[in-house]
Coordinates of N, CA and C in Angstrom, one line a residue:
X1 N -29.5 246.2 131.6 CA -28.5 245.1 131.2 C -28.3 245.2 129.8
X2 N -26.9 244.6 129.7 CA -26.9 244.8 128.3 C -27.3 243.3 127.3
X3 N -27.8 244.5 125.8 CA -28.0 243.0 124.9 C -26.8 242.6 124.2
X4 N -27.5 241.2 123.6 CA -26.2 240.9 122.8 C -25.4 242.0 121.7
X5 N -26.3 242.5 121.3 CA -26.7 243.5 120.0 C -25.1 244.6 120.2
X6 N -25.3 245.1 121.4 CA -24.7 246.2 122.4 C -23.1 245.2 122.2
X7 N -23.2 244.0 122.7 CA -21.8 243.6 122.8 C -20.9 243.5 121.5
X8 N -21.9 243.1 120.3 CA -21.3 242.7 118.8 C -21.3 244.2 118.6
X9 N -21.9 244.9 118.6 CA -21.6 246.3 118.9 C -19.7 246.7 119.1
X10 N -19.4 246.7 120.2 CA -18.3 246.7 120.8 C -17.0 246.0 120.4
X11 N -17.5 244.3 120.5 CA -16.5 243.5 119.9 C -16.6 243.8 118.4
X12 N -17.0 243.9 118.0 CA -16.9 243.9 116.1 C -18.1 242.3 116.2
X13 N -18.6 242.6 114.3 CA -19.1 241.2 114.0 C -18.5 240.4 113.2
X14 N -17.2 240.6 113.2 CA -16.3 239.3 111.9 C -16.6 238.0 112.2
X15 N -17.1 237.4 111.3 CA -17.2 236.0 111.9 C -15.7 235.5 111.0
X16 N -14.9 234.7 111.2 CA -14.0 233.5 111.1 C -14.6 232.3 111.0
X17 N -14.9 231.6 109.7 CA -15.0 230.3 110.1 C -15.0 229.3 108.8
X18 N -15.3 227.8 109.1 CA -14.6 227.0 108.3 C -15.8 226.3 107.5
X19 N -15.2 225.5 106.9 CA -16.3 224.3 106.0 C -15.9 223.4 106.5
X20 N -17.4 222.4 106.4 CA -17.4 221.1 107.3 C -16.4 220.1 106.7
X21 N -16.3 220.3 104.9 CA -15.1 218.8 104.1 C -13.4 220.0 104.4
X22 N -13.3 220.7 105.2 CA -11.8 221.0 105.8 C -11.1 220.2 106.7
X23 N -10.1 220.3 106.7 CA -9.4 219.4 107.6 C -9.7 220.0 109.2
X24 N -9.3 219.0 109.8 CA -9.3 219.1 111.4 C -7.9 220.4 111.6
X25 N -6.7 220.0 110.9 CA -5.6 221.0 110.9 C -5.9 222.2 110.5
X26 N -6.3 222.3 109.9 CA -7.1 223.3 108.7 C -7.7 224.2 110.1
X27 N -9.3 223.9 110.4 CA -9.4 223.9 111.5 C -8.5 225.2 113.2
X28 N -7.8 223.5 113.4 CA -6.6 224.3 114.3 C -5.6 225.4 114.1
X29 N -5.4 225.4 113.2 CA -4.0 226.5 112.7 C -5.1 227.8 112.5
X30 N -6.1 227.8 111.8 CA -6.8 229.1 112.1 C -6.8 229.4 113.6
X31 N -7.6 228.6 114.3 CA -7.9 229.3 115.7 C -6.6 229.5 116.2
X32 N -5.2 228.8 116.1 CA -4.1 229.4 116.9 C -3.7 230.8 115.9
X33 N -4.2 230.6 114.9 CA -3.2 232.4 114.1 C -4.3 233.2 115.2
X34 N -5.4 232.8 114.4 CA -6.6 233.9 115.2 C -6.5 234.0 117.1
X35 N -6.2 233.8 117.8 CA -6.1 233.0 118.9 C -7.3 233.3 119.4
X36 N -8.4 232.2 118.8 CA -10.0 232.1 119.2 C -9.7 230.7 119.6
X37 N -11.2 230.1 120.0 CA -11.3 228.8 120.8 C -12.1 228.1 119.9
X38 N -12.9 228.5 118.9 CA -13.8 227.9 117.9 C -14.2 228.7 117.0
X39 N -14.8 227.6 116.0 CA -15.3 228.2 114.7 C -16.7 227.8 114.5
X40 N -17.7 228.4 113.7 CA -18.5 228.2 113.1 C -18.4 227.7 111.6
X41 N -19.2 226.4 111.6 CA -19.1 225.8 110.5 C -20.1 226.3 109.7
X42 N -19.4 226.8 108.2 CA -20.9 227.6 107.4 C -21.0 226.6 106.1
X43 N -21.9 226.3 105.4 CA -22.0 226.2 104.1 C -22.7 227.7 103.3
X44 N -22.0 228.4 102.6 CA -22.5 229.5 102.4 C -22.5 230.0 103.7
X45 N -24.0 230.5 103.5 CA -24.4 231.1 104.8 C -25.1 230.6 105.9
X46 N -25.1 229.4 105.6 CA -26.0 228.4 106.5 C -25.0 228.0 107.7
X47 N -25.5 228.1 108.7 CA -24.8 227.2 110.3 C -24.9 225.7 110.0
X48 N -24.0 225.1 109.7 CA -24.1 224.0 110.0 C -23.8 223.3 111.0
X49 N -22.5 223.5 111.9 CA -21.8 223.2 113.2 C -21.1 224.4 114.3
X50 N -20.7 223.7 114.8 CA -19.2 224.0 115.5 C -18.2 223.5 116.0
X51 N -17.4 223.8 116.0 CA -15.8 223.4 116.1 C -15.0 224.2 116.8
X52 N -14.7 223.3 117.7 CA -13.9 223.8 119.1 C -12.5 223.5 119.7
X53 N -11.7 223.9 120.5 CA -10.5 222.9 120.8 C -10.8 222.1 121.5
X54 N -12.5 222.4 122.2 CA -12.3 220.8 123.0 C -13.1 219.8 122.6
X55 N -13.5 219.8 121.0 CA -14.0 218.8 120.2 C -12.6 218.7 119.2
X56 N -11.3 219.3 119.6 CA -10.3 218.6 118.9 C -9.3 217.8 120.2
X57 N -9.3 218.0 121.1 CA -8.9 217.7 122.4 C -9.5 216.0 122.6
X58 N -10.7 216.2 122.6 CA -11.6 214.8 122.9 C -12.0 213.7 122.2
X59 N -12.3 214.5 120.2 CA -12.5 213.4 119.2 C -11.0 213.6 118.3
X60 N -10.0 214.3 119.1 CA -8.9 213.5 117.9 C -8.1 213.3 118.6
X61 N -7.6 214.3 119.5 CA -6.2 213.8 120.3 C -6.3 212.3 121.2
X62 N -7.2 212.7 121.9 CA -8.0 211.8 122.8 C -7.7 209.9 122.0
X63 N -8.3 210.3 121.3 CA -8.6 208.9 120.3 C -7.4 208.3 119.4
X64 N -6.4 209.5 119.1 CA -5.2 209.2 118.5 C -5.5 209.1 116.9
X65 N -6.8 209.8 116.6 CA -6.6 210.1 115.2 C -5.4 211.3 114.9
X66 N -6.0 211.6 113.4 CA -5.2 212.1 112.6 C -5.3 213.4 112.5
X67 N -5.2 214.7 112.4 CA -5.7 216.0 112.2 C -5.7 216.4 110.6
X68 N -4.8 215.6 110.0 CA -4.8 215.7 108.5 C -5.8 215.3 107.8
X69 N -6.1 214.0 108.3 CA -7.1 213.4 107.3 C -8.4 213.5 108.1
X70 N -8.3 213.7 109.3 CA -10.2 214.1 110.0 C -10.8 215.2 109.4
X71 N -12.0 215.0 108.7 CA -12.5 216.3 108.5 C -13.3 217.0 109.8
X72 N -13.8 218.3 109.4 CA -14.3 219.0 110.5 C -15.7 218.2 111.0
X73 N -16.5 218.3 110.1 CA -17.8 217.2 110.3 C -17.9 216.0 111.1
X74 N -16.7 215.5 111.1 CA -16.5 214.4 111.4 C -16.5 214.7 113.3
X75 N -15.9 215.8 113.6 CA -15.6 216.2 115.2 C -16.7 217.2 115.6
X76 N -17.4 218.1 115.0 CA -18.0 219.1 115.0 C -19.5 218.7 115.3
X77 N -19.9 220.0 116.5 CA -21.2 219.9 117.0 C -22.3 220.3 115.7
X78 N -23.1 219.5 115.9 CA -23.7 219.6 114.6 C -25.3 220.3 115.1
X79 N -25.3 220.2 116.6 CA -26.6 220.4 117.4 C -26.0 222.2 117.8
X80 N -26.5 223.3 117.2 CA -25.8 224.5 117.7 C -26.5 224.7 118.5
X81 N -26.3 225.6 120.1 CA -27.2 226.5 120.5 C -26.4 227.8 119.9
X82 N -27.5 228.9 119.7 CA -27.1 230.0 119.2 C -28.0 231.2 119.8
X83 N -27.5 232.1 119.8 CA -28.2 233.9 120.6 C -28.6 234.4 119.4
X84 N -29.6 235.4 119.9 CA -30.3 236.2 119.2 C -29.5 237.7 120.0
X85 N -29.6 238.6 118.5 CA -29.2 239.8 119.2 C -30.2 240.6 120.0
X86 N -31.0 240.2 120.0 CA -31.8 240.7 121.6 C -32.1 239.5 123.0
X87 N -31.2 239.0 123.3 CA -30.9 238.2 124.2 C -30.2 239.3 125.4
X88 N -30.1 238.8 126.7 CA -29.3 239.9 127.3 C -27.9 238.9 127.3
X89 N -27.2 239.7 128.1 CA -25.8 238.9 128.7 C -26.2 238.0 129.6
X90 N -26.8 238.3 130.7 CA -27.4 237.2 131.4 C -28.2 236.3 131.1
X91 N -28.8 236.7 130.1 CA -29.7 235.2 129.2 C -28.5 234.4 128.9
X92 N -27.9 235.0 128.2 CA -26.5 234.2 127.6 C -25.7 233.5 128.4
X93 N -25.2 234.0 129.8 CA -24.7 233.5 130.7 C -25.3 232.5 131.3
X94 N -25.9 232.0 131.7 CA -26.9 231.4 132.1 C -27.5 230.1 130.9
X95 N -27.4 230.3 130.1 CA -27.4 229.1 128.5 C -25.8 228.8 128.8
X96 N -24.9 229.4 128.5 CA -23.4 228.7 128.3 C -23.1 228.2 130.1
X97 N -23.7 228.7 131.0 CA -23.3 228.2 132.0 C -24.1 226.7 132.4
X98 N -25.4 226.7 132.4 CA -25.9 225.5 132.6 C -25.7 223.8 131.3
X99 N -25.1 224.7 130.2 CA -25.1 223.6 129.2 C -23.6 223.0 128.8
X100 N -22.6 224.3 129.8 CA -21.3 223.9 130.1 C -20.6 224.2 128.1
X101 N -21.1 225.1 127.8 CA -20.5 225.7 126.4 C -19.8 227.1 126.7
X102 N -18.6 227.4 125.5 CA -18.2 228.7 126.1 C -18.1 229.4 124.5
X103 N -19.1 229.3 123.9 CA -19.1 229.8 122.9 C -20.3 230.0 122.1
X104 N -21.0 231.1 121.4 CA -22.2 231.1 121.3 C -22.6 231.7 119.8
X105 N -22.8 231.2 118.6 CA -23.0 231.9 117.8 C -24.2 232.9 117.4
X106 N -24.0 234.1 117.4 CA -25.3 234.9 117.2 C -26.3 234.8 115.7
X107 N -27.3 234.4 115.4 CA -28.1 234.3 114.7 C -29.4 235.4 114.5
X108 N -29.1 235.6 113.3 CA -30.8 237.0 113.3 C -31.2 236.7 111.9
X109 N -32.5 236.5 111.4 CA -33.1 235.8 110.5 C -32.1 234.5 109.5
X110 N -32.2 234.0 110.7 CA -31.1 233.1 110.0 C -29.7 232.7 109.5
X111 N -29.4 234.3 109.9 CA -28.1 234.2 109.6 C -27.0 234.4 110.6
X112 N -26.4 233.7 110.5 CA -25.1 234.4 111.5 C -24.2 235.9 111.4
X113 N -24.5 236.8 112.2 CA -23.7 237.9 112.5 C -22.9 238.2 113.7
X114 N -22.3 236.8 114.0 CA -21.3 237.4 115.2 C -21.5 236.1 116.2
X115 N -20.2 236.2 117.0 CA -19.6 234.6 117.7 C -19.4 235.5 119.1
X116 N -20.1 235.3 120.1 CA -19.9 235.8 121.6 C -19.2 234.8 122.6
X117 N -18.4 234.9 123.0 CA -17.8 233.6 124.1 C -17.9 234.5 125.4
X118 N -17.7 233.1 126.7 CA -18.4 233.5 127.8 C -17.3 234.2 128.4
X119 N -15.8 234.3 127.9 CA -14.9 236.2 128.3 C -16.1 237.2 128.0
X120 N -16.5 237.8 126.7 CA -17.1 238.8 126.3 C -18.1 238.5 127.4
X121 N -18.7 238.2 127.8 CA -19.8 238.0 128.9 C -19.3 238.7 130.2
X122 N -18.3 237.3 130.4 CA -18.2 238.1 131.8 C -17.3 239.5 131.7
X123 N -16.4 239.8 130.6 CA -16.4 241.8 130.7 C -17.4 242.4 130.6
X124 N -18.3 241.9 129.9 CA -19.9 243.1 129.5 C -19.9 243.3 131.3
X125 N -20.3 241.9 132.3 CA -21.0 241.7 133.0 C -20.5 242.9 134.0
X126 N -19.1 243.0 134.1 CA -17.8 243.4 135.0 C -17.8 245.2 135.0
X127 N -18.1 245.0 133.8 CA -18.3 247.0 132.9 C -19.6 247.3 133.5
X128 N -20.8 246.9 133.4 CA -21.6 247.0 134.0 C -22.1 246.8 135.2
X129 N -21.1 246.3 136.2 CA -21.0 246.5 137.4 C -19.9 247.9 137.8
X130 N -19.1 247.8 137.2 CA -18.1 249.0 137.6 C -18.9 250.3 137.0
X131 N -20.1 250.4 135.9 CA -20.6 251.6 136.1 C -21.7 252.0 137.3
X132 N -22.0 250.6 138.0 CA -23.2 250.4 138.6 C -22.5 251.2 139.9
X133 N -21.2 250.6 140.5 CA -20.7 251.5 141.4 C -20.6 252.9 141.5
X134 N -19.8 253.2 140.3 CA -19.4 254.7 139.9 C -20.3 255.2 139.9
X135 N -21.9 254.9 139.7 CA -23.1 255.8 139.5 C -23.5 255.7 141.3
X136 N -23.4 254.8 142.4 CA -23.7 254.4 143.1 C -22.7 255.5 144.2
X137 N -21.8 255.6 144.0 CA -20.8 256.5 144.3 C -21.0 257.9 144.3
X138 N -21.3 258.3 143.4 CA -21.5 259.5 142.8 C -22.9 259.9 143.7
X139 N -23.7 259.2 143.6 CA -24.9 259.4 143.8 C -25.0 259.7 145.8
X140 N -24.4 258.7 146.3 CA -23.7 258.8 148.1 C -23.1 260.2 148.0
X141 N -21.6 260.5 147.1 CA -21.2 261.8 147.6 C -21.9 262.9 146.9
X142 N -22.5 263.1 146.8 CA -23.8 263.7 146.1 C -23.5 264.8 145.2

């Protein structure tokens, strides 16, 4: 099975992400250029949150604030769960599936190197079924 390590591997490890005194717009106009679904909130290098479209969906649209004047902090998960790069996919699946998150920041001595969402999961998962076949195949026509 594969690890996370393997995936940030593949996907690249650019992290994108914001400061907590930025605006909520600030915010959204990154994730639509980037067309991601969240960001990691850093001070320096420290994790402080995260920030999602569906903590802009729920604490601003929802409520009829402002996107101008809300800062990120103000909407942003401040409780992260986060992966270690020796986590598998299915460790990971199984964390974003029971806790109903689709986004996972990777952490290794404290620092963040890399944001995995539950697409990258379920392709890892999909590739490593389609080689499971093709070996499975191979192996029947001998």
């Amino acid at each position: 099975m594969k690890l996370v390590t393997h995936l940030l591997d593949t996907k690249g490890r650019d992290i994108i992400s914001i400061t907590e005194d930025a605006s909520v717009l600030d915010a959204i106009t990154i994730m639509a250029e980037r067309s991601i679904g969240s960001l990691p909130v850093m001070h320096g290098d420290e994790l402080r949150g995260i920030v999602t479209e569906r903590d802009y969906a729920r604490k601003v649209i929802v409520k009829g604030r402002s996107s101008k004047s809300t800062l990120v902090k103000e909407i942003m998960t401040a409780d992260v769960l986060t992966a270690s790069p020796d986590q598998t996919v299915n460790e990971c699946m199984t964390v974003m599936s029971e806790r109903r998150i689709r986004h996972l920041p990777v952490v290794e001595d404290g620092k963040v190197i890399g944001l995995i969402s539950i697409g990258d999961l379920v392709q890892a998962i999909i590739s490593d079924q389609q080689a499971e076949i093709q070996h499975l195949e191979q192996y029947i026509s001998g």
